[in-house]
Tab-separated table of C-alpha atoms in Angstrom:
chain	number	residue	atom	x	y	z
K	1	ASP	CA	-68.459	7.031	-36.463
K	2	GLY	CA	-65.313	5.522	-37.904
K	3	GLY	CA	-62.224	5.401	-35.770
K	4	ILE	CA	-59.718	3.504	-33.703
K	5	THR	CA	-60.437	2.334	-30.189
K	6	GLN	CA	-57.927	1.190	-27.608
K	7	SER	CA	-58.818	-0.342	-24.312
K	8	PRO	CA	-58.350	0.065	-21.499
K	9	LYS	CA	-57.107	3.644	-21.160
K	10	TYR	CA	-55.122	2.775	-18.012
K	11	LEU	CA	-53.701	-0.646	-17.200
K	12	PHE	CA	-51.767	-1.819	-14.176
K	13	ARG	CA	-49.910	-5.117	-13.992
K	14	LYS	CA	-47.477	-6.806	-11.683
K	15	GLU	CA	-43.932	-7.400	-12.844
K	16	GLY	CA	-43.535	-10.740	-14.630
K	17	GLN	CA	-47.077	-10.896	-15.981
K	18	ASN	CA	-47.957	-10.802	-19.646
K	19	VAL	CA	-50.584	-8.257	-20.632
K	20	THR	CA	-52.526	-7.744	-23.867
K	21	LEU	CA	-53.549	-4.326	-25.164
K	22	SER	CA	-56.544	-4.091	-27.452
K	23	CYS	CA	-56.746	-2.124	-30.709
K	24	GLU	CA	-59.794	-2.136	-32.966
K	25	GLN	CA	-60.537	-0.061	-36.070
K	26	ASN	CA	-63.637	0.266	-38.242
K	27	LEU	CA	-62.016	2.396	-40.944
K	28	ASN	CA	-61.527	-0.570	-43.273
K	29	HIS	CA	-57.789	0.106	-43.251
K	30	ASP	CA	-55.424	-2.663	-44.282
K	31	ALA	CA	-52.391	-1.478	-42.308
K	32	MET	CA	-52.091	-1.231	-38.540
K	33	TYR	CA	-49.225	-0.178	-36.271
K	34	TRP	CA	-48.146	-0.165	-32.639
K	35	TYR	CA	-45.963	2.567	-31.181
K	36	ARG	CA	-44.474	3.113	-27.781
K	37	GLN	CA	-44.128	6.617	-26.328
K	38	ASP	CA	-41.739	7.511	-23.523
K	39	PRO	CA	-41.228	11.010	-22.108
K	40	GLY	CA	-38.764	12.999	-24.179
K	41	GLN	CA	-38.234	10.203	-26.715
K	42	GLY	CA	-41.029	10.641	-29.174
K	43	LEU	CA	-42.719	7.548	-30.574
K	44	ARG	CA	-41.003	4.355	-31.604
K	45	LEU	CA	-42.433	1.636	-33.836
K	46	ILE	CA	-42.947	-1.780	-32.193
K	47	TYR	CA	-44.753	-3.833	-34.852
K	48	TYR	CA	-46.769	-3.217	-37.971
K	49	SER	CA	-49.062	-5.225	-40.200
K	50	GLN	CA	-49.941	-4.432	-43.802
K	51	ILE	CA	-52.449	-7.237	-44.241
K	52	VAL	CA	-54.310	-9.905	-42.274
K	53	ASN	CA	-52.122	-12.776	-41.049
K	54	ASP	CA	-48.924	-10.876	-41.745
K	55	PHE	CA	-46.892	-8.576	-39.506
K	56	GLN	CA	-43.360	-7.226	-39.294
K	57	LYS	CA	-41.070	-6.150	-36.487
K	58	GLY	CA	-40.426	-2.478	-36.009
K	59	ASP	CA	-37.508	-0.813	-34.275
K	60	ILE	CA	-38.173	-2.085	-30.743
K	61	ALA	CA	-40.007	-5.423	-31.086
K	62	GLU	CA	-38.105	-7.333	-28.390
K	63	GLY	CA	-40.378	-8.348	-25.535
K	64	TYR	CA	-43.567	-7.791	-27.532
K	65	SER	CA	-45.796	-9.975	-29.693
K	66	VAL	CA	-48.779	-9.303	-31.961
K	67	SER	CA	-51.409	-11.131	-33.997
K	68	ARG	CA	-53.547	-10.056	-36.950
K	69	GLU	CA	-56.326	-12.610	-37.353
K	70	LYS	CA	-58.915	-10.044	-38.408
K	71	LYS	CA	-58.617	-6.880	-40.446
K	72	GLU	CA	-60.206	-4.839	-37.665
K	73	SER	CA	-58.057	-6.031	-34.786
K	74	PHE	CA	-54.339	-5.868	-33.940
K	75	PRO	CA	-53.736	-6.769	-30.277
K	76	LEU	CA	-50.332	-6.232	-28.685
K	77	THR	CA	-48.995	-8.486	-25.929
K	78	VAL	CA	-46.365	-7.083	-23.619
K	79	THR	CA	-44.493	-10.097	-22.316
K	80	SER	CA	-42.456	-10.556	-19.164
K	81	ALA	CA	-39.346	-10.396	-21.365
K	82	GLN	CA	-39.868	-6.679	-21.947
K	83	LYS	CA	-37.381	-5.053	-19.581
K	84	ASN	CA	-39.093	-1.713	-19.125
K	85	PRO	CA	-42.758	-2.030	-20.116
K	86	THR	CA	-44.165	1.026	-18.354
K	87	ALA	CA	-45.075	3.452	-21.158
K	88	PHE	CA	-47.873	4.957	-23.227
K	89	TYR	CA	-48.861	2.675	-26.121
K	90	LEU	CA	-50.455	4.017	-29.275
K	91	CYS	CA	-52.135	2.073	-32.055
K	92	ALA	CA	-52.574	3.501	-35.548
K	93	SER	CA	-53.960	2.459	-38.915
K	94	SER	CA	-53.711	3.540	-42.542
K	95	ILE	CA	-54.847	2.553	-46.007
K	96	VAL	CA	-51.975	0.654	-47.596
K	97	ARG	CA	-51.162	2.870	-50.536
K	98	GLY	CA	-47.700	4.336	-50.506
K	99	THR	CA	-47.318	6.749	-47.632
K	100	ASP	CA	-50.907	7.314	-46.567
K	101	THR	CA	-51.747	9.171	-43.407
K	102	GLN	CA	-51.804	7.161	-40.189
K	103	TYR	CA	-54.709	7.694	-37.807
K	104	PHE	CA	-54.143	7.132	-34.109
K	105	GLY	CA	-56.184	5.740	-31.265
K	106	PRO	CA	-56.403	7.412	-27.835
K	107	GLY	CA	-53.662	5.248	-26.326
K	108	THR	CA	-53.248	2.928	-23.343
K	109	ARG	CA	-51.031	3.871	-20.421
K	110	LEU	CA	-49.453	0.724	-19.009
K	111	THR	CA	-47.883	0.803	-15.570
K	112	VAL	CA	-46.011	-2.228	-14.293
K	113	LEU	CA	-45.751	-2.291	-10.529
D	1	GLY	CA	-31.481	5.229	-41.570
D	2	ASP	CA	-34.306	7.710	-41.657
D	3	SER	CA	-34.459	10.346	-38.946
D	4	VAL	CA	-36.280	13.511	-37.916
D	5	THR	CA	-34.828	16.310	-35.828
D	6	GLN	CA	-37.005	18.987	-34.296
D	7	MET	CA	-36.294	21.750	-31.869
D	8	GLU	CA	-36.318	20.810	-28.216
D	9	GLY	CA	-38.884	22.362	-25.951
D	10	PRO	CA	-40.609	23.601	-24.073
D	11	VAL	CA	-41.345	26.599	-26.250
D	12	THR	CA	-43.206	29.298	-24.345
D	13	LEU	CA	-44.973	32.113	-26.186
D	14	SER	CA	-47.536	34.745	-25.415
D	15	GLU	CA	-50.951	34.620	-27.022
D	16	GLU	CA	-51.022	36.119	-30.560
D	17	ALA	CA	-47.284	35.617	-31.037
D	18	PHE	CA	-45.810	34.136	-34.229
D	19	LEU	CA	-44.839	30.485	-33.992
D	20	THR	CA	-42.094	28.553	-35.744
D	21	ILE	CA	-41.129	25.003	-34.823
D	22	ASN	CA	-38.165	23.774	-36.838
D	23	CYS	CA	-38.039	20.283	-38.330
D	24	THR	CA	-35.341	18.750	-40.520
D	25	TYR	CA	-35.078	15.221	-41.808
D	26	THR	CA	-32.858	12.634	-43.431
D	27	ALA	CA	-34.445	9.909	-45.518
D	28	THR	CA	-33.737	7.351	-48.185
D	29	GLY	CA	-36.061	7.826	-51.108
D	30	TYR	CA	-38.810	10.459	-51.222
D	31	PRO	CA	-40.662	10.765	-47.947
D	32	SER	CA	-44.045	12.165	-47.117
D	33	LEU	CA	-43.901	14.625	-44.230
D	34	PHE	CA	-46.377	15.136	-41.421
D	35	TRP	CA	-47.064	17.263	-38.380
D	36	TYR	CA	-49.076	15.634	-35.606
D	37	VAL	CA	-50.377	17.268	-32.425
D	38	GLN	CA	-50.909	15.585	-29.054
D	39	TYR	CA	-52.991	17.072	-26.259
D	40	PRO	CA	-52.367	15.849	-22.696
D	41	GLY	CA	-53.309	12.213	-22.128
D	42	GLU	CA	-54.549	11.726	-25.687
D	43	GLY	CA	-53.438	10.088	-28.900
D	44	LEU	CA	-51.982	11.923	-31.867
D	45	GLN	CA	-54.053	13.936	-34.317
D	46	LEU	CA	-52.876	14.730	-37.819
D	47	LEU	CA	-52.367	18.465	-38.153
D	48	LEU	CA	-51.117	18.678	-41.746
D	49	LYS	CA	-49.060	16.830	-44.318
D	50	ALA	CA	-47.161	17.232	-47.583
D	51	THR	CA	-46.291	14.457	-49.984
D	52	LYS	CA	-43.834	16.050	-52.409
D	53	ALA	CA	-41.322	18.850	-52.685
D	54	ASP	CA	-42.705	22.419	-52.556
D	55	ASP	CA	-46.109	21.216	-51.324
D	56	LYS	CA	-47.588	23.320	-48.549
D	57	GLY	CA	-49.749	21.666	-45.930
D	58	SER	CA	-52.145	23.828	-43.941
D	59	ASN	CA	-54.820	23.395	-41.294
D	60	LYS	CA	-56.316	25.499	-38.464
D	61	GLY	CA	-53.977	28.396	-39.266
D	62	PHE	CA	-50.852	26.216	-39.197
D	63	GLU	CA	-48.677	25.858	-42.296
D	64	ALA	CA	-45.574	23.926	-43.320
D	65	THR	CA	-43.771	23.742	-46.671
D	66	TYR	CA	-41.850	20.682	-47.882
D	67	ARG	CA	-38.369	22.005	-48.723
D	68	LYS	CA	-36.321	19.327	-50.428
D	69	GLU	CA	-33.250	21.539	-50.896
D	70	THR	CA	-32.955	22.149	-47.150
D	71	THR	CA	-34.617	18.856	-46.073
D	72	SER	CA	-36.948	20.826	-43.835
D	73	PHE	CA	-40.630	21.015	-42.919
D	74	HIS	CA	-40.934	23.862	-40.428
D	75	LEU	CA	-44.289	24.468	-38.751
D	76	GLU	CA	-45.587	28.051	-38.593
D	77	LYS	CA	-48.614	29.899	-37.302
D	78	GLY	CA	-49.161	33.624	-37.459
D	79	SER	CA	-51.037	34.110	-34.190
D	80	VAL	CA	-51.137	31.400	-31.548
D	81	GLN	CA	-53.875	30.857	-28.997
D	82	VAL	CA	-53.859	29.314	-25.528
D	83	SER	CA	-55.729	26.347	-27.005
D	84	ASP	CA	-52.688	25.593	-29.224
D	85	SER	CA	-50.753	24.449	-26.158
D	86	ALA	CA	-49.798	20.845	-26.869
D	87	VAL	CA	-46.903	18.650	-28.002
D	88	TYR	CA	-46.137	18.809	-31.731
D	89	PHE	CA	-44.439	15.966	-33.592
D	90	CYS	CA	-42.796	16.114	-36.987
D	91	ALA	CA	-42.736	12.771	-38.789
D	92	LEU	CA	-41.869	11.168	-42.099
D	93	SER	CA	-42.981	8.090	-43.972
D	94	VAL	CA	-41.212	6.290	-46.788
D	95	VAL	CA	-42.638	3.555	-48.981
D	96	GLY	CA	-41.209	0.216	-47.929
D	97	SER	CA	-40.208	-2.792	-49.961
D	98	GLY	CA	-43.735	-4.174	-49.677
D	99	GLY	CA	-45.203	-1.126	-51.388
D	100	GLY	CA	-46.821	0.294	-48.281
D	101	ALA	CA	-45.623	2.451	-45.450
D	102	ASP	CA	-43.475	0.667	-42.897
D	103	GLY	CA	-44.356	3.063	-40.140
D	104	LEU	CA	-43.689	6.672	-39.275
D	105	THR	CA	-40.351	7.983	-38.070
D	106	PHE	CA	-40.969	10.673	-35.473
D	107	GLY	CA	-39.019	13.527	-34.012
D	108	LYS	CA	-38.915	13.720	-30.225
D	109	GLY	CA	-41.692	16.279	-30.032
D	110	THR	CA	-41.825	19.956	-29.088
D	111	HIS	CA	-43.888	20.994	-26.094
D	112	LEU	CA	-45.582	24.315	-26.856
D	113	ILE	CA	-46.938	26.461	-24.026
D	114	ILE	CA	-49.022	29.524	-24.839
D	115	GLN	CA	-49.533	32.004	-22.038
D	116	PRO	CA	-52.534	34.379	-21.992
C-alpha cells in the first residue's frame, strides 16, 4: 500500500538534545512538507521541499533543520535552539503540480522533558 | 499574507442534526480550498476539495462550495453521526513562485462533538 510513514509515534527527549523525526513516502511524490501542530493553533508550516536536494523555510523554521537526499525521505531535526519543541509533528507529501492535494502521515508526538 | 478563518469550537450537536462549519479566507492569487479531518491522535485526512470558483467538493455526505464572491468555503452535512466527531480544518493552497504549492495555510480547526 502506498502512503506516508512517520516514526516513532511518541518520542521523549531531554531538554538540550537534538532529535530527528523520520518521514518516508512511497507515493512517488516530488514535494514533501513538515508541519507543527499545537493545541488551538492549527498547523503551521516548518519546511518544505519540492525536489530532491532542495528545500525552503516555512513560517516557523527557526530551531529546525531538514535534508532531502532521497525522494522518499524528508527527515526533520529539532535542535536545541528550538525554544518550545513539545508538539505534534506532521509530515505530508504531494505531487508537484500547482496546488495538488497534500497527503499526511500519522504524526509524531514529541515531548521534551 | 494568506489566511483562513473558521468558527471556533467546540461545536456540539445531536445525532442527525444539520451541520455547518463556516470558513472564510484571504489569499493572493487563486487558491485551491480543502477540508481536512483529524481523529484523535491521528494525522489529517483529506475530506474534500475544490480548485476553482463555484466548484462543489463532496465526500461521505459532506459538501462545500467554493464561493469567490464571499471568499468562503463552508462545510455542510445534512445528518451527522457520532462517528463524525473529530477536528475539522479548512485550508488553502496557492501556487508559489516555483510553480508548485508552497504549503497549506490552515485555519485553527473546529472541534465537532456529536452526541447520541
